[in-house]
């Protein structure tokens, strides 16, 4: 997965929003902004509200409801450990604890619920790359860009 | 030129399928490598299949380091320690009844000729010769019920939408497969996306909808990409668009991507999300069939329900209803996961016992330890103890045993599981994912975590146990949707059947 994102600017955001042409567009608009800039800048709320003719409160509500949408740039390294029941059954809680303890402090390690890899858990996602039968070693290798 | 199949399924990729492909391509430059879906024998992934005069010969699991040896074997007599023989004769697969998953793992998911050569579009073509009422009648006669969890008769829902008045109608497929332990929607979208599009087209033409939407969770980027490409290919082929297969009738499909919200798998929350809003549950009535997306008549259907429809139209409702048992007709795509030795997809008629799935197909736990608990039907499903697995897997029998089929996920736990922790997690999950609209779910889940913590801390455990049961009743009876309404199931089943785990007095000083 490419993690290259464009720097935020009002003009660039307006170009992204001009492309949004779908029914029920608020969520799509925010997703488009996030995929362009890596996050949704605070100033985007007013832009989206203006462009789609909805209230800022509506936009803010959507922005803060969905866990995918973020209002700050992502960390360089994003590690997600699945804590769905199927992954818990094969040690995901320990993997999450170990990853938090052993990876670099700047690495963003958090939990998610189910990546649909329930027969090959525990499952981790490292910068968008799905790892089955994950261990701290395989997570660290993926962080370093080495073969797992 | 040898054809080699290596799945592009994301589960296979998670254990190295892409690296295997790179190694194979380097060593066998003349071979054609097809990225198929997964056969669903996930413990054998990456599973490499070689096309031979004797059928497709499988090897697995194959790691990149195994590829040089595999290449030598292919240059010789084919013998290799990981050789599994003809994949079609593999007992795990040969004993299944694959109707919905008939093509998954067999074909190239995005090769339209491969799709039609394996029976694709036969159901749609058959439906084009019938009027909408006849198509609905066939779906009704097949006994097909909703595979998302509720088990509502599909034909009845189709009939309601067909008869509903509206300037536009929609077919919305719910591919927000958030239940832990379920992955069949994902595997179908990655492995045979045209079948989903075919089923949606049959449904749309039958109920009078020209627009279809698939709401796919963002955790499934491969499924989203594959489905998107399949839609483009289907449009180019005239399978979708203004003139479906030359019938003069329009139907088209678009993909909408979720944004990380479990509750958006609830149908009315999904509609809100499709409208671009917060995924907050709507009160029913009105039913979405009457007033759904943008207030218009909407057929909402699970991926597996819609994907079963082409078979029904191609072979007839009787052929589908010949599988299954009682009021649970046809096949169910069971998904085996968690602490299980042989996890994956088992599609078979309803009525197979849970024990056959867990101990037969699953071959027990991955850890080799005894099975202690099995959770059926996702995070909102009950935990069943190891001595209660003789229950037949159909909607009614499972409900009578205090369980729930849900989306067909089966998650196995060994004897190291702490069921009090699992109960606490169920409440914690609900607190995290609740949409917040109704009080029992929004507040009850947080209170539930606190009460369980008090029980485990030895703070008036008996009084708090009674309080927890009372809280569960309020959530069950007072919540607006299944999120709050069913969260008590895993909690109560843990208390009732694994009560000893809640007593920390003997081995904990807290």
XYZ file of C-alpha atoms in Angstrom:
658
model
C 0.000 0.000 0.000
C 1.291 3.382 -0.927
C 1.437 5.731 2.022
C 2.426 8.769 0.019
C 0.121 11.664 0.779
C -0.109 15.216 -0.474
C 0.493 18.206 1.817
C -2.695 19.857 3.044
C -3.872 23.064 1.437
C -7.277 24.648 1.036
C -6.877 24.792 -2.737
C -5.891 21.127 -2.988
C -8.809 20.191 -0.737
C -11.205 22.106 -2.960
C -9.926 20.209 -5.974
C -10.575 16.913 -4.159
C -14.079 17.986 -3.148
C -14.877 19.057 -6.701
C -14.475 15.424 -7.722
C -17.019 14.141 -5.211
C -20.113 13.323 -7.150
C -22.126 10.710 -5.308
C -25.393 10.540 -3.474
C -24.937 10.905 0.281
C -21.571 12.550 -0.142
C -20.369 13.678 3.325
C -18.629 10.445 4.270
C -17.261 10.009 0.743
C -15.927 13.587 0.800
C -14.130 13.000 4.096
C -12.731 9.671 2.891
C -11.473 11.362 -0.278
C -9.743 14.073 1.731
C -8.150 11.521 4.001
C -6.876 9.430 1.125
C -5.370 12.551 -0.448
C -3.794 14.111 2.637
C -3.534 11.183 5.054
C -5.875 12.845 7.533
C -8.753 15.299 7.626
C -7.505 18.766 8.498
C -9.607 20.782 10.980
C -10.210 23.410 8.306
C -11.786 20.794 6.058
C -14.948 20.666 8.167
C -16.060 24.096 7.009
C -15.045 23.408 3.422
C -17.062 20.208 3.242
C -20.051 21.850 4.923
C -19.946 24.727 2.451
C -19.489 22.562 -0.605
C -22.197 20.030 0.296
C -24.608 22.485 1.847
C -24.818 20.769 5.225
C -24.025 22.093 8.692
C -20.547 21.981 10.168
C -22.031 19.974 13.023
C -23.144 17.317 10.559
C -19.684 17.097 9.063
C -18.016 17.043 12.471
C -20.415 14.333 13.600
C -19.475 12.096 10.692
C -15.776 12.867 11.083
C -15.770 11.790 14.724
C -18.108 8.794 14.392
C -15.959 6.604 12.178
C -12.768 5.166 13.587
C -11.025 5.201 10.184
C -11.200 8.969 9.929
C -8.373 10.811 11.636
C -7.792 14.480 12.297
C -4.014 14.332 12.654
C -1.353 12.902 10.349
C -0.603 9.217 10.769
C 2.569 7.964 12.431
C 5.394 6.752 10.216
C 4.729 3.187 11.352
C 1.196 1.980 11.942
C 0.701 -1.431 13.501
C -2.781 -2.797 14.036
C -3.282 -5.968 16.028
C -6.601 -7.733 15.566
C -8.443 -8.347 18.820
C -11.444 -10.131 17.367
C -12.419 -13.247 19.302
C -10.861 -15.564 16.721
C -7.505 -13.859 17.117
C -7.901 -13.701 20.913
C -8.258 -17.486 20.822
C -4.714 -17.750 19.484
C -2.959 -15.214 21.655
C -3.771 -11.797 20.210
C -3.966 -10.117 23.623
C -0.406 -11.161 24.405
C 0.732 -10.131 20.933
C -0.748 -6.662 21.395
C 0.889 -6.270 24.802
C 4.248 -7.514 23.515
C 4.120 -5.318 20.416
C 3.369 -2.252 22.537
C 6.281 -3.084 24.793
C 8.842 -4.094 22.204
C 8.297 -1.838 19.205
C 9.728 1.664 19.053
C 7.908 4.280 21.160
C 7.070 6.336 18.061
C 5.370 3.409 16.377
C 1.601 3.661 16.517
C 0.402 0.299 17.859
C -3.322 -0.136 18.346
C -6.054 -2.726 18.179
C -8.652 -3.400 15.512
C -11.577 -5.793 15.477
C -11.416 -8.391 12.742
C -9.615 -8.253 9.438
C -11.396 -11.354 8.103
C -8.324 -13.534 8.574
C -9.838 -15.574 11.376
C -8.413 -18.974 10.459
C -4.826 -17.717 10.323
C -4.627 -15.566 13.437
C -3.256 -13.808 15.245
C -3.486 -11.136 12.594
C -1.582 -7.891 12.360
C -1.612 -5.099 9.813
C 1.662 -3.261 9.373
C 1.391 -0.128 7.255
C -1.495 -1.671 5.385
C 0.097 -5.064 4.897
C -1.828 -8.018 6.345
C 0.152 -10.579 8.348
C -1.299 -13.963 9.304
C 0.060 -16.128 12.137
C 1.711 -12.941 13.311
C 4.368 -12.731 16.004
C 6.302 -9.802 17.385
C 9.203 -10.965 15.209
C 7.129 -10.994 12.021
C 5.579 -7.634 12.891
C 8.996 -6.140 13.482
C 10.302 -7.595 10.213
C 7.368 -6.033 8.364
C 8.036 -2.703 10.074
C 11.616 -2.908 8.864
C 10.505 -3.904 5.371
C 12.183 -7.278 5.613
C 10.607 -10.565 4.441
C 8.471 -11.985 7.227
C 2.734 -24.105 -21.016
C 2.088 -25.129 -17.438
C -0.569 -23.249 -15.527
C 0.121 -22.730 -11.846
C -2.516 -21.410 -9.448
C -1.542 -19.401 -6.378
C -4.369 -17.592 -4.563
C -4.494 -13.818 -4.427
C -6.911 -14.183 -1.519
C -5.840 -11.873 1.276
C -5.619 -14.740 3.794
C -3.205 -16.531 1.464
C -1.303 -13.293 0.949
C -1.071 -12.822 4.718
C 1.043 -15.954 4.920
C 3.269 -15.319 1.922
C 1.416 -16.104 -1.326
C 2.869 -13.064 -3.119
C 6.401 -14.049 -2.172
C 5.731 -17.579 -3.424
C 4.511 -16.174 -6.733
C 7.645 -14.064 -7.088
C 9.841 -17.085 -6.396
C 7.900 -19.266 -8.840
C 8.030 -16.638 -11.569
C 11.804 -16.347 -11.175
C 12.417 -20.086 -11.327
C 9.744 -21.056 -13.843
C 9.627 -18.155 -16.312
C 7.645 -20.175 -18.859
C 4.821 -21.032 -16.503
C 1.570 -19.069 -16.458
C 0.694 -18.124 -12.906
C -3.014 -17.611 -12.266
C -4.031 -15.778 -9.105
C -7.185 -17.652 -8.144
C -9.303 -17.293 -5.028
C -8.665 -19.563 -2.100
C -10.164 -23.041 -1.946
C -10.798 -22.316 1.692
C -8.393 -24.864 3.156
C -6.705 -21.998 4.873
C -4.271 -23.959 7.015
C -2.696 -25.147 3.755
C -2.114 -21.643 2.399
C -0.184 -20.686 0.421
C -1.642 -23.563 -1.578
C -0.035 -23.995 -4.978
C -1.893 -25.953 -7.667
C -0.346 -27.273 -10.869
C -2.573 -28.040 -13.837
C -1.837 -31.552 -15.125
C -3.503 -34.209 -17.256
C -4.683 -35.736 -13.958
C -6.332 -32.561 -12.763
C -5.023 -29.827 -10.541
C -2.367 -31.193 -8.199
C -1.986 -29.243 -4.981
C 1.038 -28.562 -2.809
C 0.764 -26.801 0.498
C 1.567 -24.994 2.569
C 4.393 -23.696 0.360
C 6.751 -21.042 1.616
C 9.143 -19.123 -0.656
C 11.982 -21.316 0.621
C 10.092 -24.390 -0.602
C 9.835 -23.108 -4.161
C 13.211 -24.370 -5.479
C 12.354 -27.879 -4.279
C 8.884 -27.569 -5.740
C 10.302 -26.442 -9.082
C 12.603 -29.496 -9.119
C 9.648 -31.735 -8.303
C 7.639 -30.267 -11.169
C 10.550 -30.949 -13.520
C 10.591 -34.576 -12.313
C 7.818 -36.904 -11.207
C 6.062 -34.314 -9.077
C 6.739 -35.967 -5.768
C 7.271 -33.566 -2.891
C 6.713 -33.784 0.865
C 3.970 -31.164 0.621
C 2.177 -32.825 -2.278
C -1.527 -33.209 -1.485
C -2.632 -34.865 -4.718
C -5.632 -33.807 -6.766
C -7.253 -30.919 -4.924
C -10.724 -31.903 -6.088
C -10.284 -35.291 -4.402
C -9.078 -33.793 -1.138
C -11.489 -35.236 1.443
C -11.916 -31.891 3.207
C -13.186 -30.403 -0.042
C -14.771 -33.419 -1.730
C -17.136 -33.986 1.206
C -18.533 -30.453 1.019
C -21.595 -29.283 -0.885
C -20.329 -26.201 -2.620
C -23.094 -24.306 -4.354
C -22.338 -20.681 -3.498
C -18.599 -21.301 -3.378
C -18.564 -23.623 -6.404
C -16.189 -21.425 -8.378
C -14.176 -19.851 -5.571
C -10.591 -21.048 -5.827
C -11.328 -22.749 -9.138
C -11.449 -19.841 -11.551
C -9.489 -16.706 -12.185
C -11.792 -14.279 -10.332
C -11.576 -11.566 -12.988
C -11.580 -13.722 -16.122
C -15.075 -13.432 -17.519
C -14.609 -16.365 -19.898
C -13.475 -18.550 -17.017
C -16.593 -17.449 -15.121
C -19.022 -18.296 -17.903
C -17.196 -21.531 -18.742
C -17.916 -22.628 -15.161
C -21.621 -21.874 -15.323
C -21.548 -18.154 -14.650
C -24.512 -16.090 -15.915
C -26.718 -19.173 -16.368
C -28.910 -18.028 -13.483
C -29.211 -14.495 -14.806
C -29.995 -15.716 -18.323
C -32.694 -17.999 -16.937
C -34.208 -15.125 -14.973
C -34.388 -12.898 -18.044
C -37.005 -15.230 -19.491
C -39.204 -14.866 -16.415
C -41.175 -11.950 -15.062
C -40.257 -10.448 -11.700
C -43.013 -12.277 -9.865
C -41.792 -15.625 -11.158
C -38.224 -14.882 -10.078
C -39.433 -13.917 -6.610
C -41.549 -17.075 -6.485
C -38.479 -19.170 -7.307
C -36.484 -17.532 -4.515
C -39.393 -18.082 -2.128
C -39.738 -21.732 -3.139
C -36.031 -22.348 -2.622
C -36.450 -21.651 1.083
C -33.484 -19.281 0.996
C -33.156 -17.271 4.210
C -31.015 -14.256 4.960
C -27.451 -15.246 5.716
C -26.567 -12.084 7.614
C -27.863 -13.528 10.842
C -31.573 -12.941 11.124
C -32.560 -15.746 8.770
C -35.508 -13.835 7.327
C -37.078 -15.548 4.291
C -35.464 -13.937 1.257
C -38.438 -14.396 -1.049
C -40.754 -12.567 1.342
C -38.401 -9.585 1.457
C -38.014 -9.562 -2.325
C -41.783 -9.654 -2.706
C -42.211 -6.695 -0.354
C -39.719 -4.605 -2.309
C -41.202 -5.657 -5.639
C -44.655 -4.559 -4.568
C -43.472 -1.337 -2.896
C -44.167 1.848 -4.822
C -41.282 4.201 -5.492
C -39.770 6.339 -8.242
C -36.468 4.477 -7.714
C -35.522 1.345 -5.840
C -32.188 0.020 -4.676
C -30.470 -3.268 -4.035
C -27.998 -2.811 -1.185
C -25.626 -5.639 -0.432
C -24.275 -5.659 3.081
C -20.610 -6.612 2.848
C -19.756 -5.028 6.191
C -18.647 -8.410 7.456
C -17.547 -7.282 10.905
C -18.227 -10.402 12.954
C -15.019 -11.893 14.211
C -14.747 -15.423 12.873
C -16.423 -14.654 9.569
C -14.669 -14.191 6.268
C -16.877 -15.832 3.645
C -18.106 -12.553 2.158
C -14.530 -11.453 1.754
C -13.467 -14.717 0.135
C -16.381 -14.658 -2.275
C -15.730 -11.048 -3.297
C -12.044 -11.795 -3.781
C -12.516 -15.222 -5.343
C -15.689 -14.965 -7.449
C -16.997 -11.402 -7.556
C -19.042 -11.913 -10.725
C -21.354 -14.265 -8.821
C -22.251 -11.453 -6.431
C -22.891 -9.105 -9.361
C -24.977 -11.768 -11.101
C -27.099 -12.302 -7.993
C -27.562 -8.554 -7.536
C -28.637 -8.173 -11.147
C -31.191 -10.966 -10.814
C -32.497 -9.307 -7.659
C -32.575 -5.814 -9.137
C -34.456 -6.841 -12.262
C -36.898 -8.905 -10.209
C -37.821 -6.195 -7.716
C -37.632 -3.290 -10.142
C -34.395 -1.684 -8.986
C -31.873 -0.318 -11.466
C -29.204 0.615 -8.941
C -27.169 -1.643 -6.734
C -24.728 -0.675 -4.021
C -22.266 -2.899 -2.210
C -21.226 -1.575 1.190
C -17.813 -3.107 1.841
C -15.877 -2.580 5.053
C -12.620 -0.702 4.721
C -10.763 -3.574 6.407
C -11.140 -5.457 3.110
C -9.019 -3.490 0.622
C -8.410 -6.500 -1.624
C -12.105 -7.300 -1.831
C -12.872 -3.673 -2.670
C -10.278 -3.602 -5.447
C -11.369 -6.927 -6.915
C -15.026 -6.012 -6.837
C -14.347 -2.656 -8.421
C -12.439 -4.267 -11.260
C -15.145 -6.894 -11.679
C -17.758 -4.147 -12.028
C -15.683 -2.439 -14.730
C -15.245 -5.716 -16.606
C -18.944 -6.563 -16.277
C -19.886 -3.148 -17.684
C -17.549 -3.624 -20.623
C -19.100 -7.015 -21.267
C -22.629 -5.635 -21.166
C -23.489 -7.674 -18.083
C -24.177 -4.448 -16.228
C -25.335 -1.100 -17.545
C -28.252 0.283 -19.493
C -28.938 -2.943 -21.367
C -28.190 -6.014 -19.236
C -27.288 -8.884 -21.584
C -29.251 -7.269 -24.390
C -32.492 -7.429 -22.396
C -33.103 -3.720 -22.755
C -33.296 -3.480 -18.973
C -30.858 -1.434 -16.859
C -28.951 -2.430 -13.768
C -25.652 -1.112 -12.471
C -23.606 -1.515 -9.318
C -21.346 0.755 -7.333
C -19.084 0.033 -4.386
C -19.212 2.133 -1.235
C -16.516 1.729 1.367
C -17.149 1.733 5.106
C -15.030 3.628 7.567
C -14.386 1.350 10.511
C -17.687 0.943 12.303
C -19.024 -2.461 13.372
C -22.571 -1.232 13.875
C -22.770 -0.260 10.200
C -23.323 -3.959 9.569
C -26.771 -3.405 11.078
C -28.964 -2.756 8.088
C -30.401 0.616 9.031
C -27.049 1.936 10.262
C -25.639 0.803 6.917
C -28.303 2.853 5.125
C -27.364 5.921 7.160
C -23.710 5.352 6.302
C -24.560 4.903 2.622
C -26.304 8.261 2.854
C -23.020 9.660 4.124
C -24.150 10.165 7.704
C -23.081 8.809 11.070
C -23.897 5.110 11.242
C -26.729 5.480 13.724
C -29.432 2.829 13.811
C -32.930 3.747 12.638
C -36.056 2.637 14.417
C -38.185 0.146 12.497
C -40.815 0.408 11.104
C -40.695 1.604 8.428
C -38.998 -1.451 7.002
C -36.153 -0.680 4.606
C -38.051 -2.697 2.013
C -40.656 0.071 2.021
C -38.549 3.070 3.023
C -34.839 2.377 2.881
C -31.987 4.225 1.211
C -32.974 7.890 0.788
C -36.458 6.856 1.885
C -36.962 4.641 -1.164
C -37.781 0.919 -1.356
C -34.560 -1.002 -0.765
C -33.713 -4.656 -0.883
C -30.978 -5.190 1.689
C -29.218 -8.471 1.472
C -26.153 -10.200 2.788
C -23.424 -11.182 0.324
C -24.013 -14.902 0.839
C -27.781 -14.620 0.380
C -27.437 -12.810 -2.932
C -24.628 -15.110 -4.059
C -26.875 -18.153 -3.546
C -29.474 -16.764 -5.942
C -27.797 -17.601 -9.298
C -27.815 -21.297 -8.359
C -31.502 -21.125 -7.465
C -32.381 -19.616 -10.829
C -30.072 -21.861 -12.820
C -30.975 -25.205 -11.269
C -34.404 -24.408 -9.879
C -35.620 -23.886 -6.329
C -36.094 -27.605 -5.713
C -32.425 -28.277 -6.410
C -31.464 -25.722 -3.750
C -34.089 -26.841 -1.246
C -32.841 -30.420 -1.602
C -29.985 -29.413 0.674
C -30.416 -28.625 4.328
C -32.986 -29.655 6.871
C -36.319 -28.554 8.339
C -36.858 -24.852 7.763
C -33.161 -24.261 7.112
C -32.886 -25.136 3.449
C -29.916 -25.005 1.121
C -26.335 -24.744 2.154
C -24.553 -22.613 4.702
C -21.033 -21.385 4.215
C -19.537 -22.124 7.618
C -16.307 -20.444 8.563
C -13.958 -22.186 10.964
C -11.539 -19.965 12.814
C -9.802 -19.218 16.069
C -7.833 -21.935 17.786
C -8.517 -24.623 15.217
C -6.076 -26.877 13.412
C -7.815 -26.872 10.043
C -9.577 -23.573 9.630
C -11.362 -22.342 6.543
C -14.572 -22.565 4.546
C -16.959 -25.477 4.941
C -20.002 -25.113 2.707
C -22.495 -27.838 3.339
C -26.205 -28.348 3.865
C -27.692 -27.114 7.120
C -27.873 -29.814 9.757
C -24.230 -30.786 10.116
C -23.392 -30.846 13.821
C -21.122 -28.339 15.430
C -18.988 -31.254 16.606
C -18.508 -32.384 13.008
C -17.333 -28.905 12.112
C -15.014 -28.445 15.085
C -13.635 -31.951 15.524
C -14.203 -33.312 12.018
C -13.307 -30.591 9.568
C -11.458 -28.535 12.158
C -9.510 -31.518 13.583
C -9.537 -29.945 17.032
C -7.444 -27.097 18.290
C -4.338 -25.610 16.759
C -2.637 -25.710 20.156
C -3.408 -29.415 20.537
C -5.114 -28.718 23.855
C -8.720 -29.724 24.579
C -11.539 -27.619 23.158
C -13.232 -25.695 25.963
C -15.619 -23.296 24.255
C -16.951 -22.541 20.814
C -18.494 -19.219 19.877
C -20.958 -19.471 17.033
C -22.310 -16.497 15.144
C -19.790 -13.746 15.808
C -19.144 -11.470 18.800
C -22.853 -11.415 19.656
C -23.170 -15.200 19.641
C -23.235 -17.534 22.608
C -20.306 -19.521 23.882
C -21.095 -23.228 23.845
C -19.135 -25.601 26.087
C -17.203 -28.521 24.644
C -19.802 -31.051 25.788
C -22.632 -29.293 23.952
C -21.353 -29.515 20.391
C -23.747 -32.202 19.193
C -26.214 -29.537 18.148
C -27.235 -29.565 14.475
C -26.313 -26.358 12.711
C -29.630 -24.978 11.590
C -31.437 -21.820 12.629
C -34.038 -23.458 14.859
C -31.950 -26.214 16.451
C -29.182 -23.799 17.334
C -31.658 -21.319 18.810
C -33.187 -24.111 20.901
C -29.717 -24.891 22.242
C -29.267 -21.258 23.271
C -27.063 -20.418 20.305
C -27.321 -18.367 17.155
C -26.135 -19.130 13.665
C -25.380 -15.524 12.786
C -23.257 -15.317 9.669
C -21.966 -18.854 10.120
C -18.740 -18.130 11.961
C -17.409 -20.800 14.306
C -14.597 -19.735 16.640
C -12.825 -22.380 18.692
C -11.117 -21.786 22.050
C -8.919 -24.229 23.948
C -8.857 -24.807 27.704
C -6.623 -21.826 28.389
C -9.466 -19.406 27.649
C -10.671 -17.212 30.501
C -14.406 -16.967 29.940
C -14.803 -14.077 32.357
C -12.378 -12.130 30.173
C -14.416 -13.095 27.099
C -17.620 -11.897 28.778
C -15.942 -8.659 29.749
C -14.680 -8.246 26.195
C -18.211 -8.653 24.805
C -19.349 -5.684 26.893
C -16.214 -3.699 26.072
C -16.702 -4.332 22.358
C -20.313 -3.173 22.597
C -19.240 -0.031 24.446
C -16.668 0.699 21.747
C -18.930 0.001 18.777
C -22.353 1.090 20.016
C -23.839 3.781 17.779
C -25.102 5.542 20.898
C -28.693 5.977 19.840
C -30.398 3.889 22.503
C -29.645 3.967 26.215
C -29.493 0.259 27.092
C -26.724 -0.326 24.570
C -24.830 2.941 24.966
C -24.743 3.014 28.752
C -25.479 -0.606 29.583
C -22.343 -1.827 27.862
C -20.090 0.479 29.890
C -21.907 -0.450 33.096
C -21.498 -4.096 32.072
C -17.723 -3.782 31.929
C -17.716 -2.143 35.349
C -19.944 -4.769 36.947
C -17.834 -7.612 35.571
C -14.716 -5.891 36.888
C -16.320 -5.725 40.332
C -17.239 -9.412 40.224
C -13.690 -10.323 39.271
C -12.323 -8.076 42.007
C -14.396 -9.955 44.565
C -16.538 -6.918 45.325
C -19.915 -8.382 46.397
C -19.634 -10.958 43.622
C -23.030 -12.572 44.143
C -24.966 -9.292 44.258
C -23.073 -8.026 41.232
C -23.682 -11.272 39.367
C -27.415 -10.779 39.857
C -27.044 -7.156 38.788
C -25.198 -8.221 35.648
C -27.921 -10.680 34.710
C -30.499 -7.955 35.273
C -28.500 -5.540 33.136
C -28.320 -8.147 30.374
C -32.107 -8.495 30.441
C -32.528 -4.734 30.072
C -30.100 -4.636 27.154
C -31.710 -7.635 25.491
C -35.263 -6.360 25.813
C -34.688 -2.629 25.548
C -32.121 -2.109 22.800
C -33.087 -0.819 19.398
C -31.026 -3.290 17.365
C -29.081 -6.513 17.666
C -25.902 -4.804 18.838
C -27.215 -4.089 22.322
C -29.882 -6.760 22.110
C -27.518 -9.640 21.518
C -24.415 -8.565 23.449
C -25.944 -10.290 26.498
C -25.746 -13.634 24.677
C -21.986 -14.165 25.016
C -22.068 -12.647 28.504
C -24.918 -14.756 29.848
C -23.679 -17.930 28.182
C -20.293 -17.385 29.841
C -21.913 -16.860 33.251
C -24.285 -19.781 32.917
C -21.953 -22.333 31.437
C -18.533 -21.254 32.621
C -19.512 -19.714 35.963
C -16.379 -21.021 37.690
C -14.284 -18.532 35.701
C -16.001 -15.633 37.446
C -14.949 -16.826 40.896
C -11.498 -15.439 41.524
C -11.548 -16.024 45.281
C -9.538 -19.240 45.192
C -6.670 -18.102 43.011
C -6.609 -14.353 43.122
C -6.030 -12.045 46.043
C -7.660 -8.967 44.522
